[in-house]
CSV table of C-alpha atoms in Angstrom, one decimal:
chain,number,residue,atom,x,y,z
A,1231,MET,CA,13.8,-12.4,-6.3
A,1232,THR,CA,11.1,-14.7,-5.0
A,1233,THR,CA,9.7,-17.4,-7.4
A,1234,LEU,CA,6.4,-18.8,-6.1
A,1235,CYS,CA,4.4,-21.8,-7.1
A,1236,ILE,CA,1.5,-23.8,-5.8
A,1237,GLY,CA,0.9,-27.6,-5.6
A,1238,SER,CA,-0.9,-30.4,-3.8
A,1239,GLU,CA,1.5,-33.4,-4.1
A,1240,PRO,CA,3.5,-34.2,-1.0
A,1241,SER,CA,6.1,-35.8,-3.2
A,1242,VAL,CA,7.5,-32.3,-3.6
A,1243,LEU,CA,9.0,-32.7,-0.1
A,1244,ALA,CA,11.6,-35.0,-1.6
A,1245,LYS,CA,13.1,-32.0,-3.4
A,1246,ALA,CA,12.7,-29.5,-0.5
A,1247,ASN,CA,15.4,-28.2,1.7
A,1248,ILE,CA,13.1,-26.8,4.3
A,1249,LEU,CA,9.5,-27.7,5.2
A,1250,VAL,CA,7.6,-24.9,6.9
A,1251,MET,CA,4.8,-26.2,9.2
A,1252,PRO,CA,2.3,-23.7,10.8
A,1253,ALA,CA,1.5,-24.4,14.5
A,1254,PHE,CA,-1.2,-23.1,16.8
A,1255,ALA,CA,-0.6,-22.0,20.3
A,1256,GLY,CA,-2.6,-23.8,23.0
A,1257,ALA,CA,-2.9,-23.9,26.8
A,1258,SER,CA,-0.8,-27.1,27.0
A,1259,GLY,CA,1.7,-26.3,24.3
A,1260,PHE,CA,1.6,-25.9,20.5
A,1261,GLU,CA,-0.2,-28.0,18.0
A,1262,VAL,CA,1.0,-28.5,14.4
A,1263,ALA,CA,-1.8,-27.6,12.0
A,1264,ASP,CA,-1.4,-30.4,9.5
A,1265,ALA,CA,-1.0,-33.5,11.7
A,1266,GLU,CA,-1.2,-35.9,8.7
A,1267,LEU,CA,1.7,-34.3,6.9
A,1268,ALA,CA,3.6,-34.0,10.2
A,1269,GLY,CA,3.5,-37.8,10.5
A,1270,LYS,CA,5.2,-38.2,7.2
A,1271,ALA,CA,7.9,-35.6,7.8
A,1272,ALA,CA,11.2,-35.9,9.6
A,1273,HIS,CA,11.1,-36.9,13.2
A,1274,GLY,CA,7.9,-38.8,12.6
A,1275,GLY,CA,5.9,-35.8,13.7
A,1276,GLN,CA,7.4,-35.8,17.2
A,1277,PHE,CA,8.0,-32.0,16.8
A,1278,ALA,CA,7.0,-31.0,20.3
A,1279,ARG,CA,9.7,-33.1,22.0
A,1280,HIS,CA,12.5,-32.0,19.6
A,1281,VAL,CA,11.4,-28.3,19.5
A,1282,LEU,CA,11.1,-28.0,23.3
A,1283,ARG,CA,14.6,-29.6,23.6
A,1284,LEU,CA,16.2,-27.3,21.1
A,1285,ASP,CA,14.0,-24.2,21.6
A,1286,PRO,CA,12.1,-24.2,24.8
A,1287,SER,CA,10.9,-20.7,24.2
A,1288,PHE,CA,8.7,-21.7,21.2
A,1289,GLU,CA,5.0,-21.4,22.1
A,1290,GLY,CA,3.3,-20.9,18.7
A,1291,LYS,CA,2.8,-17.2,19.1
A,1292,VAL,CA,2.0,-15.3,15.8
A,1293,GLY,CA,5.1,-15.0,13.7
A,1294,GLN,CA,7.3,-16.9,16.1
A,1295,LEU,CA,9.8,-19.2,14.4
A,1296,SER,CA,11.2,-22.3,16.0
A,1297,ALA,CA,14.7,-23.6,15.8
A,1298,LEU,CA,15.4,-25.4,12.6
A,1299,LEU,CA,15.0,-29.2,13.0
A,1300,VAL,CA,17.6,-30.8,10.8
A,1301,PRO,CA,17.1,-34.6,10.3
A,1302,ALA,CA,19.7,-37.2,9.9
A,1303,SER,CA,17.9,-38.6,6.9
A,1304,ASP,CA,17.5,-37.1,3.4
A,1305,GLN,CA,14.1,-35.5,4.4
A,1306,PRO,CA,13.8,-31.7,4.6
A,1307,ALA,CA,14.6,-29.8,7.7
A,1308,VAL,CA,11.5,-28.6,9.5
A,1309,LEU,CA,10.7,-25.0,10.6
A,1310,LEU,CA,7.6,-24.3,12.7
A,1311,VAL,CA,5.9,-20.9,12.5
A,1312,GLY,CA,3.4,-19.8,15.1
A,1313,LEU,CA,-0.1,-18.8,14.3
A,1314,GLY,CA,-1.4,-18.0,17.8
A,1315,ALA,CA,-4.6,-19.4,19.1
A,1316,ARG,CA,-6.6,-21.5,16.6
A,1317,GLU,CA,-9.9,-19.8,17.5
A,1318,ALA,CA,-8.5,-16.3,16.7
A,1319,PHE,CA,-6.9,-17.4,13.4
A,1320,THR,CA,-7.7,-15.6,10.1
A,1321,ALA,CA,-6.1,-15.2,6.7
A,1322,ASN,CA,-4.6,-11.9,8.0
A,1323,THR,CA,-2.9,-13.9,10.8
A,1324,LEU,CA,-1.2,-16.0,8.2
A,1325,ARG,CA,0.0,-12.9,6.3
A,1326,GLU,CA,1.6,-11.6,9.4
A,1327,ALA,CA,3.2,-15.0,10.3
A,1328,LEU,CA,4.6,-15.9,6.9
A,1329,MET,CA,6.4,-12.6,6.2
A,1330,PRO,CA,9.3,-13.5,8.5
A,1331,VAL,CA,9.2,-17.0,7.1
A,1332,ALA,CA,9.8,-15.7,3.6
A,1333,TYR,CA,12.7,-13.5,4.8
A,1334,PHE,CA,14.2,-16.6,6.5
A,1335,LEU,CA,13.8,-18.7,3.3
A,1336,ARG,CA,15.3,-15.9,1.2
A,1337,LYS,CA,18.6,-16.6,2.8
A,1338,ARG,CA,18.4,-20.3,2.2
A,1339,GLY,CA,17.2,-20.5,-1.4
A,1340,GLN,CA,14.2,-22.8,-1.3
A,1341,GLY,CA,11.4,-24.1,0.9
A,1342,VAL,CA,7.9,-25.6,1.0
A,1343,ILE,CA,5.1,-24.1,3.1
A,1344,ALA,CA,2.3,-26.5,4.2
A,1345,LEU,CA,-1.1,-24.8,4.2
A,1346,ASP,CA,-3.6,-27.6,5.0
A,1347,GLY,CA,-5.3,-28.0,8.4
A,1348,LEU,CA,-5.6,-24.2,9.0
A,1349,GLY,CA,-9.4,-24.2,9.2
A,1350,ALA,CA,-10.0,-21.1,7.2
A,1351,GLU,CA,-11.4,-20.7,3.6
A,1352,PRO,CA,-8.7,-22.2,1.3
A,1353,ALA,CA,-8.8,-19.4,-1.3
A,1354,SER,CA,-8.2,-16.7,1.4
A,1355,ILE,CA,-5.4,-18.8,2.8
A,1356,VAL,CA,-3.6,-19.2,-0.6
A,1357,ARG,CA,-4.0,-15.5,-1.4
A,1358,ALA,CA,-2.6,-14.4,2.0
A,1359,ALA,CA,0.3,-16.9,1.7
A,1360,ALA,CA,1.2,-15.7,-1.8
A,1361,GLU,CA,1.2,-12.1,-0.7
A,1362,ALA,CA,3.2,-12.7,2.4
A,1363,CYS,CA,5.9,-14.7,0.6
A,1364,LEU,CA,6.4,-12.1,-2.1
A,1365,ILE,CA,6.3,-9.1,0.3
A,1366,GLY,CA,8.3,-10.8,3.1
A,1367,GLY,CA,10.9,-12.2,0.7
A,1368,HIS,CA,11.5,-8.9,-1.1
A,1369,ALA,CA,14.5,-6.7,-0.7
A,1370,ARG,CA,15.2,-3.9,-3.2
A,1371,MET,CA,19.0,-4.3,-3.1
A,1372,SER,CA,19.1,-8.1,-2.8
A,1373,LYS,CA,20.1,-10.2,-5.7
A,1374,SER,CA,19.5,-13.5,-3.9
A,1375,GLU,CA,16.8,-15.9,-5.4
A,1376,VAL,CA,14.4,-18.1,-3.5
A,1377,VAL,CA,11.9,-20.7,-4.7
A,1378,ILE,CA,8.9,-21.2,-2.4
A,1379,GLU,CA,6.1,-23.8,-3.0
A,1380,LEU,CA,2.8,-23.6,-1.3
A,1381,LEU,CA,1.5,-27.1,-0.5
A,1382,VAL,CA,-2.3,-27.2,-0.3
A,1383,SER,CA,-5.0,-29.7,-1.1
A,1384,GLY,CA,-7.1,-28.9,-4.2
A,1385,SER,CA,-4.5,-26.5,-5.5
A,1386,ALA,CA,-5.9,-26.7,-9.1
A,1387,GLY,CA,-9.1,-25.0,-7.9
A,1388,LEU,CA,-7.2,-22.3,-6.1
A,1389,GLN,CA,-5.4,-20.8,-9.0
A,1390,ARG,CA,-7.3,-17.6,-9.2
A,1391,ALA,CA,-6.7,-16.9,-5.5
A,1392,PHE,CA,-3.0,-17.6,-6.1
A,1393,GLU,CA,-3.0,-15.2,-9.1
A,1394,ILE,CA,-4.6,-12.4,-7.0
A,1395,GLY,CA,-2.1,-12.9,-4.2
A,1396,MET,CA,0.8,-12.8,-6.6
A,1397,ALA,CA,-0.5,-9.6,-8.3
A,1398,ALA,CA,-1.1,-7.9,-5.0
A,1399,GLY,CA,2.4,-8.9,-3.7
A,1400,ARG,CA,4.1,-7.7,-6.9
A,1401,ALA,CA,2.1,-4.4,-6.7
A,1402,VAL,CA,3.2,-3.8,-3.1
A,1403,ASN,CA,6.8,-4.5,-4.0
A,1404,TRP,CA,6.7,-2.2,-7.0
A,1405,VAL,CA,5.4,0.6,-4.8
A,1406,ARG,CA,7.9,-0.1,-2.1
A,1407,ASP,CA,10.8,0.1,-4.6
A,1408,LEU,CA,9.6,3.4,-6.0
A,1409,VAL,CA,9.1,4.9,-2.5
A,1410,GLU,CA,12.6,3.8,-1.5
A,1411,THR,CA,14.2,5.5,-4.5
A,1412,PRO,CA,16.1,8.6,-3.5
A,1413,GLY,CA,14.4,11.8,-4.3
A,1414,GLY,CA,17.3,13.0,-6.5
A,1415,ASP,CA,16.8,9.9,-8.7
A,1416,LEU,CA,13.0,10.0,-8.8
A,1417,VAL,CA,12.2,13.5,-9.9
A,1418,PRO,CA,8.7,14.2,-11.3
A,1419,ALA,CA,9.7,13.6,-14.9
A,1420,ARG,CA,11.3,10.3,-14.1
A,1421,PHE,CA,8.4,9.2,-11.9
A,1422,ALA,CA,6.0,10.0,-14.7
A,1423,GLN,CA,8.2,8.1,-17.2
A,1424,ILE,CA,8.2,5.0,-15.0
A,1425,VAL,CA,4.4,5.1,-14.5
A,1426,ALA,CA,3.8,5.8,-18.2
A,1427,GLU,CA,6.1,3.0,-19.4
A,1428,ARG,CA,4.3,0.5,-17.1
A,1429,ALA,CA,0.9,1.7,-18.4
A,1430,ARG,CA,1.9,1.2,-22.0
A,1431,GLN,CA,3.2,-2.3,-21.2
A,1432,LEU,CA,-0.2,-3.2,-19.9
A,1433,GLY,CA,-2.2,-1.5,-22.7
A,1434,VAL,CA,-3.5,1.3,-20.4
A,1435,GLY,CA,-4.2,4.6,-21.9
A,1436,VAL,CA,-1.8,7.3,-20.6
A,1437,GLU,CA,-1.3,11.0,-20.9
A,1438,VAL,CA,1.6,13.0,-19.4
A,1439,TRP,CA,0.9,16.7,-19.0
A,1440,ASP,CA,3.8,19.1,-19.1
A,1441,GLU,CA,3.7,22.7,-17.8
A,1442,ALA,CA,2.0,24.1,-20.8
A,1443,GLU,CA,-0.8,21.5,-20.5
A,1444,LEU,CA,-1.0,22.1,-16.8
A,1445,ALA,CA,-1.7,25.7,-17.5
A,1446,ARG,CA,-4.4,24.7,-20.1
A,1447,GLN,CA,-6.0,22.4,-17.7
A,1448,GLY,CA,-6.0,24.9,-14.9
A,1449,PHE,CA,-3.7,23.0,-12.5
A,1450,GLY,CA,-2.3,26.3,-11.0
A,1451,ALA,CA,-1.6,24.8,-7.6
A,1452,THR,CA,0.5,22.0,-9.0
A,1453,GLN,CA,2.5,24.5,-11.1
A,1454,ALA,CA,3.0,26.7,-8.0
A,1455,VAL,CA,4.1,23.9,-5.7
A,1456,GLY,CA,6.8,22.9,-8.3
A,1457,ARG,CA,8.0,26.4,-9.0
A,1458,GLY,CA,10.9,26.4,-6.5
A,1459,SER,CA,12.5,23.3,-8.0
A,1460,ALA,CA,14.6,22.9,-11.1
A,1461,ASN,CA,12.7,19.7,-11.7
A,1462,LYS,CA,9.4,20.8,-13.3
A,1463,PRO,CA,6.0,19.4,-12.2
A,1464,CYS,CA,3.8,17.3,-14.4
A,1465,VAL,CA,0.6,15.2,-14.2
A,1466,VAL,CA,0.0,11.6,-15.3
A,1467,CYS,CA,-3.5,10.5,-16.3
A,1468,LEU,CA,-4.3,6.8,-16.7
A,1469,TYR,CA,-7.3,5.5,-18.6
A,1470,PRO,CA,-7.6,1.7,-18.1
A,1471,GLY,CA,-10.9,1.6,-19.9
A,1472,ARG,CA,-13.2,4.3,-21.3
A,1473,LYS,CA,-12.5,7.9,-20.5
A,1474,GLU,CA,-16.1,8.3,-19.2
A,1475,ALA,CA,-15.2,6.2,-16.1
A,1476,ARG,CA,-17.4,5.9,-13.0
A,1477,LEU,CA,-14.7,6.3,-10.4
A,1478,GLY,CA,-12.0,8.9,-10.3
A,1479,LEU,CA,-8.8,8.2,-8.4
A,1480,ALA,CA,-6.2,10.8,-7.4
A,1481,GLY,CA,-2.8,10.3,-5.8
A,1482,LYS,CA,-0.3,12.8,-4.3
A,1483,GLY,CA,3.0,12.5,-6.1
A,1484,ILE,CA,5.4,14.9,-4.3
A,1485,THR,CA,8.8,13.3,-5.1
A,1486,PHE,CA,10.5,15.2,-2.4
A,1487,ASP,CA,9.0,17.5,0.2
A,1488,SER,CA,11.4,19.9,1.8
A,1489,GLY,CA,8.5,22.0,3.1
A,1490,GLY,CA,9.2,24.8,0.7
A,1491,ILE,CA,9.6,28.2,2.2
A,1492,ASN,CA,8.0,26.8,5.4
A,1493,LEU,CA,11.0,24.5,5.5
A,1494,LYS,CA,10.7,21.4,7.6
A,1495,ARG,CA,12.7,21.8,10.8
A,1496,ASN,CA,12.6,18.2,12.0
A,1497,ALA,CA,15.7,16.3,10.7
A,1498,GLU,CA,14.1,12.9,11.3
A,1499,GLU,CA,11.0,13.9,9.3
A,1500,ILE,CA,12.8,15.5,6.3
A,1501,ALA,CA,15.1,12.5,6.0
A,1502,TRP,CA,12.3,10.3,4.6
A,1503,MET,CA,10.5,12.9,2.5
A,1504,LYS,CA,11.4,10.9,-0.6
A,1505,ALA,CA,8.3,8.9,0.5
A,1506,ASP,CA,5.9,11.8,-0.1
A,1507,MET,CA,5.0,10.3,-3.5
A,1508,ALA,CA,3.8,7.0,-1.9
A,1509,ALA,CA,0.1,7.7,-2.6
A,1510,ALA,CA,0.5,8.2,-6.3
A,1511,ALA,CA,2.6,5.0,-6.5
A,1512,ALA,CA,0.0,3.1,-4.6
A,1513,VAL,CA,-2.9,4.3,-6.8
A,1514,ALA,CA,-1.0,3.4,-9.9
A,1515,GLY,CA,0.1,0.1,-8.5
A,1516,ALA,CA,-3.4,-0.9,-7.6
A,1517,VAL,CA,-4.8,0.0,-11.0
A,1518,PHE,CA,-2.0,-1.8,-12.8
A,1519,ALA,CA,-2.5,-5.0,-10.7
A,1520,ALA,CA,-6.3,-4.9,-11.4
A,1521,VAL,CA,-5.5,-4.6,-15.2
A,1522,GLU,CA,-3.0,-7.6,-14.9
A,1523,LEU,CA,-5.8,-9.6,-13.3
A,1524,GLY,CA,-8.3,-8.7,-16.1
A,1525,ALA,CA,-10.6,-6.8,-13.8
A,1526,ASP,CA,-11.1,-4.0,-16.4
A,1527,PRO,CA,-11.2,-1.2,-13.7
A,1528,ASP,CA,-13.8,1.5,-14.6
A,1529,VAL,CA,-11.6,4.4,-13.4
A,1530,THR,CA,-9.9,7.5,-14.4
A,1531,VAL,CA,-6.6,8.3,-12.6
A,1532,VAL,CA,-5.0,11.7,-12.1
A,1533,LEU,CA,-1.5,11.8,-10.5
A,1534,PRO,CA,-0.1,15.3,-9.9
A,1535,MET,CA,3.7,15.1,-9.5
A,1536,ALA,CA,6.0,17.9,-8.2
A,1537,GLU,CA,9.0,18.5,-6.0
A,1538,ASN,CA,8.4,21.0,-3.2
A,1539,MET,CA,11.6,23.0,-2.8
A,1540,PRO,CA,12.6,26.5,-1.6
A,1541,GLY,CA,14.1,28.8,-4.2
A,1542,GLY,CA,13.9,32.2,-5.8
A,1543,HIS,CA,10.8,31.2,-7.7
A,1544,ALA,CA,9.2,29.2,-4.9
A,1545,LEU,CA,5.6,29.4,-3.7
A,1546,ARG,CA,5.4,31.9,-0.8
A,1547,PRO,CA,3.1,32.0,2.2
A,1548,GLY,CA,0.3,34.4,1.3
A,1549,ASP,CA,0.3,33.6,-2.4
A,1550,VAL,CA,-3.0,32.7,-4.0
A,1551,VAL,CA,-3.2,29.7,-6.4
A,1552,SER,CA,-6.0,28.7,-8.8
A,1553,HIS,CA,-7.5,25.3,-9.5
A,1554,PRO,CA,-9.6,23.8,-12.4
A,1555,GLY,CA,-12.9,25.6,-12.5
A,1556,GLY,CA,-11.5,28.8,-11.1
A,1557,ARG,CA,-11.6,28.1,-7.3
A,1558,LYS,CA,-8.7,29.7,-5.5
A,1559,THR,CA,-6.7,28.9,-2.4
A,1560,GLU,CA,-4.7,31.2,-0.1
A,1561,VAL,CA,-1.4,29.5,0.8
A,1562,VAL,CA,-0.9,29.8,4.5
A,1563,ASP,CA,1.7,27.1,4.7
A,1564,THR,CA,3.9,25.9,1.8
A,1565,ASP,CA,4.4,22.6,3.7
A,1566,CYS,CA,0.8,21.8,3.2
A,1567,GLU,CA,1.5,21.3,-0.5
A,1568,GLY,CA,0.0,17.8,-0.9
A,1569,ARG,CA,-3.5,19.0,-0.4
A,1570,LEU,CA,-2.9,21.8,-3.0
A,1571,VAL,CA,-2.0,19.4,-5.8
A,1572,LEU,CA,-4.7,17.0,-4.8
A,1573,ALA,CA,-7.2,19.9,-4.9
A,1574,ASP,CA,-6.3,20.3,-8.6
A,1575,ALA,CA,-6.8,16.6,-9.2
A,1576,VAL,CA,-10.1,16.4,-7.3
A,1577,ALA,CA,-11.5,19.6,-8.9
A,1578,HIS,CA,-10.6,18.2,-12.4
A,1579,LEU,CA,-12.2,14.9,-11.7
A,1580,ALA,CA,-15.4,16.5,-10.4
A,1581,ARG,CA,-15.7,18.4,-13.6
A,1582,SER,CA,-14.9,15.3,-15.8
A,1583,GLY,CA,-18.2,13.5,-15.1
A,1584,VAL,CA,-17.1,10.7,-12.8
A,1585,LYS,CA,-19.7,9.5,-10.3
A,1586,GLU,CA,-17.3,9.0,-7.3
A,1587,ILE,CA,-13.9,10.3,-6.3
A,1588,ILE,CA,-11.2,8.9,-4.1
A,1589,ASP,CA,-8.1,10.8,-3.4
A,1590,VAL,CA,-5.0,9.5,-1.5
A,1591,GLY,CA,-2.2,11.4,0.0
A,1592,THR,CA,0.5,11.3,2.7
A,1593,LEU,CA,-0.8,14.6,4.1
A,1594,THR,CA,-0.6,14.2,7.9
A,1595,ASP,CA,-0.3,11.4,10.5
A,1596,GLY,CA,-3.3,9.7,9.0
A,1597,GLY,CA,-5.7,11.0,11.6
A,1598,GLY,CA,-3.9,9.6,14.5
A,1599,VAL,CA,-4.7,5.9,13.7
A,1600,GLY,CA,-1.1,4.7,13.9
A,1601,PRO,CA,1.1,2.7,11.5
A,1602,LEU,CA,-1.3,-0.2,11.0
A,1603,LEU,CA,-4.2,1.8,9.5
A,1604,TRP,CA,-4.9,4.6,7.1
A,1605,GLY,CA,-7.4,7.3,7.9
A,1606,CYS,CA,-10.5,7.9,5.8
A,1607,TRP,CA,-13.0,10.8,5.5
A,1608,SER,CA,-15.9,10.7,3.2
A,1609,THR,CA,-19.2,12.4,2.2
A,1610,SER,CA,-20.6,9.0,1.3
A,1611,THR,CA,-21.4,6.3,3.8
A,1612,SER,CA,-21.5,3.6,1.1
A,1613,LEU,CA,-18.2,4.7,-0.5
A,1614,ALA,CA,-16.4,4.8,2.9
A,1615,ALA,CA,-17.8,1.4,3.8
A,1616,ALA,CA,-16.7,0.0,0.5
A,1617,LEU,CA,-13.2,1.3,1.1
A,1618,CYS,CA,-12.9,0.1,4.7
A,1619,ASP,CA,-14.4,-3.3,3.9
A,1620,ALA,CA,-12.0,-3.8,1.1
A,1621,GLY,CA,-9.1,-2.8,3.3
A,1622,GLU,CA,-10.2,-5.2,6.1
A,1623,PHE,CA,-10.5,-8.1,3.7
A,1624,ALA,CA,-7.1,-7.4,2.1
A,1625,GLY,CA,-5.3,-7.2,5.4
A,1626,GLU,CA,-4.7,-3.4,5.0
A,1627,PRO,CA,-7.5,-1.9,7.2
A,1628,GLY,CA,-8.6,1.7,7.3
A,1629,TRP,CA,-10.7,3.7,9.7
A,1630,ARG,CA,-13.4,6.2,8.9
A,1631,LEU,CA,-13.1,9.5,10.8
A,1632,PRO,CA,-15.7,12.2,11.2
A,1633,LEU,CA,-16.1,15.0,8.6
A,1634,ARG,CA,-17.6,18.2,10.0
A,1635,ALA,CA,-18.5,21.1,7.8
A,1636,GLU,CA,-18.1,23.4,10.8
A,1637,TYR,CA,-14.4,23.0,10.6
A,1638,GLU,CA,-14.4,25.0,7.4
A,1639,ARG,CA,-14.5,28.2,9.4
A,1640,LEU,CA,-10.9,27.4,10.6
A,1641,ILE,CA,-9.6,27.6,7.0
A,1642,GLU,CA,-11.6,30.6,5.7
A,1643,SER,CA,-9.7,33.2,3.7
A,1644,LYS,CA,-10.2,36.9,3.1
A,1645,VAL,CA,-8.4,36.9,-0.2
A,1646,ALA,CA,-9.5,33.5,-1.7
A,1647,ASP,CA,-12.2,30.9,-1.6
A,1648,ILE,CA,-10.4,28.9,1.1
A,1649,ALA,CA,-7.0,28.6,2.9
A,1650,ASN,CA,-4.8,25.5,2.7
A,1651,ALA,CA,-4.0,25.5,6.5
A,1652,PRO,CA,-5.3,27.2,9.7
A,1653,LEU,CA,-3.6,30.1,11.4
A,1654,SER,CA,-5.1,29.8,14.8
A,1655,VAL,CA,-5.0,26.1,15.6
A,1656,PRO,CA,-2.6,23.2,14.7
A,1657,ASP,CA,-3.1,21.6,11.4
A,1658,SER,CA,-4.5,18.0,11.2
A,1659,GLY,CA,-5.8,15.3,8.9
A,1660,GLN,CA,-9.3,16.5,9.8
A,1661,LEU,CA,-8.6,20.0,8.3
A,1662,ALA,CA,-6.8,18.5,5.3
A,1663,ALA,CA,-9.9,16.4,4.5
A,1664,THR,CA,-12.2,19.4,5.2
A,1665,TYR,CA,-10.2,21.4,2.7
A,1666,LEU,CA,-10.3,18.8,0.0
A,1667,ARG,CA,-14.0,18.1,0.4
A,1668,THR,CA,-14.8,21.5,-0.9
A,1669,PHE,CA,-13.3,20.7,-4.3
A,1670,ALA,CA,-15.5,17.6,-5.0
A,1671,GLY,CA,-18.7,19.6,-5.3
A,1672,ASP,CA,-21.7,17.3,-5.2
A,1673,VAL,CA,-19.8,14.2,-6.3
A,1674,PRO,CA,-19.5,11.5,-3.6
A,1675,TRP,CA,-16.0,11.7,-2.3
A,1676,ALA,CA,-13.5,10.0,0.0
A,1677,HIS,CA,-10.1,10.9,1.2
A,1678,ILE,CA,-7.4,8.5,2.3
A,1679,ASP,CA,-4.5,9.8,4.4
A,1680,ASN,CA,-1.8,7.2,4.4
A,1681,GLY,CA,0.8,9.4,6.1
A,1682,SER,CA,1.1,7.1,9.1
A,1683,SER,CA,1.1,3.8,7.2
A,1684,ALA,CA,3.0,4.3,3.9
A,1685,TYR,CA,6.5,4.6,5.4
A,1686,LEU,CA,7.7,3.3,8.8
A,1687,ASP,CA,10.6,5.2,10.4
A,1688,GLN,CA,10.6,2.4,13.0
A,1689,GLY,CA,9.9,-1.2,12.3
A,1690,PHE,CA,6.5,-2.6,13.3
A,1691,GLU,CA,6.4,-6.4,13.1
A,1692,PRO,CA,6.2,-8.0,10.6
A,1693,TRP,CA,7.2,-4.8,8.7
A,1694,PRO,CA,10.7,-3.6,8.7
A,1695,VAL,CA,11.7,0.1,8.6
A,1696,GLY,CA,10.8,1.7,5.3
A,1697,ALA,CA,8.0,1.6,2.7
A,1698,THR,CA,4.9,-0.6,3.1
A,1699,GLY,CA,3.0,0.0,-0.1
A,1700,SER,CA,-0.1,1.1,1.8
A,1701,PRO,CA,-2.9,1.3,0.7
A,1702,VAL,CA,-2.3,-0.5,-2.6
A,1703,ARG,CA,-3.9,-3.8,-1.4
A,1704,ALA,CA,-7.0,-2.0,-0.1
A,1705,LEU,CA,-7.4,-0.1,-3.4
A,1706,LEU,CA,-6.9,-3.3,-5.5
A,1707,GLN,CA,-9.5,-5.1,-3.5
A,1708,LEU,CA,-12.0,-2.3,-4.0
A,1709,LEU,CA,-11.4,-2.5,-7.8
A,1710,LEU,CA,-11.8,-6.3,-7.7
A,1711,ASN,CA,-15.0,-6.0,-5.6
A,1712,ARG,CA,-16.4,-3.7,-8.2
A,1713,ALA,CA,-15.4,-6.1,-11.0
A,1714,GLY,CA,-17.4,-8.8,-9.2
A,1715,GLU,CA,-14.4,-10.8,-7.9
């Protein structure tokens, strides 16, 4: 567990084991950011000479850690962390650089990170540092404890930024822990229980719909997707404020995705399909963090949860399923189940009176944008811009991709209103978005595909293999922006 605090008194160094000092890379060597503090620390600020002697490879590149400089006196040891070129530095650079620092400190129990002299807006620096320390220092199975203090001038006026960073970091780790839970332990009912318990702790209105209620609400696709499993589907609805909310949020909560009758044939892919509920966890995590921060989010949340398994009662290719309002889908591919349950949620939200809808799902590879981004499709330029701007600010960027009505012809059906996948061409994030758009009606809508960013099967620095929490920070920032933060 990481305990984080913020202060501005250099006297804290007397109690520190390790002082972390950021350093910029330059043409003629690195430069410690806080030269004044460097002069008071061990070695009299002569870091370059000592570091180059002990660690000649240290150049100040982003995230690069120097050898630990251990003094002969009772002053703290010094660790330099690279930030790259000063002119290219942003708060997001600091996030990336401090995550490995937090991991390093986790093994040593305590440390102080100096944040003066970085040249960026102090509130964004403090928030980024808090997030990085909580995220980088977190390990689901670790019982070790670490205390980290952020040392920055004017800390009393930066408390709100610190609180936001803490809330964002906790939300990311809550999502990561859920995503890393084995599918056999996090079945739909258990997932719903965890989300509902957290909602009640925060005073958030919550409903959990069982199969009978799913039938009453018209969630035929969610029922059908879960039919092959002994673990029955359900839906969690969250109401942080009034039920007549402006924004509707939906998140795919497939607790394990075998592919169903269209069984996945890639062993590497099916091995991490416990992560197919990452979107529902991220949506819930963002809303809970906003509530913790007092942002009073004006949202209604719908989280369909199911386990997609083959079995005697499983959904078959060729079956037709119904959605709220009576719209029907022909199931061409049972492994395209995420869009089916999201179609239920989007159709329900469109009928509920919300003014905007955002759905999130690990549906495909995120539109080919790679592990650092999530893909976004939208019928509203302003909604897409609000999402992408929030993600960029939060250090969790997305990328808007084109949405073309012409692609609907690829998922036409002769027996239903639409098909969930194409027969004649490969499936894609584009077609998943095209399918979901038809359920939003005239309500401004956006779809986030976090399939490439929510879970990394290979590490991508500074992230290790596994869950990332994406896009919880982007969604939280959107809610904060709308609350006037």
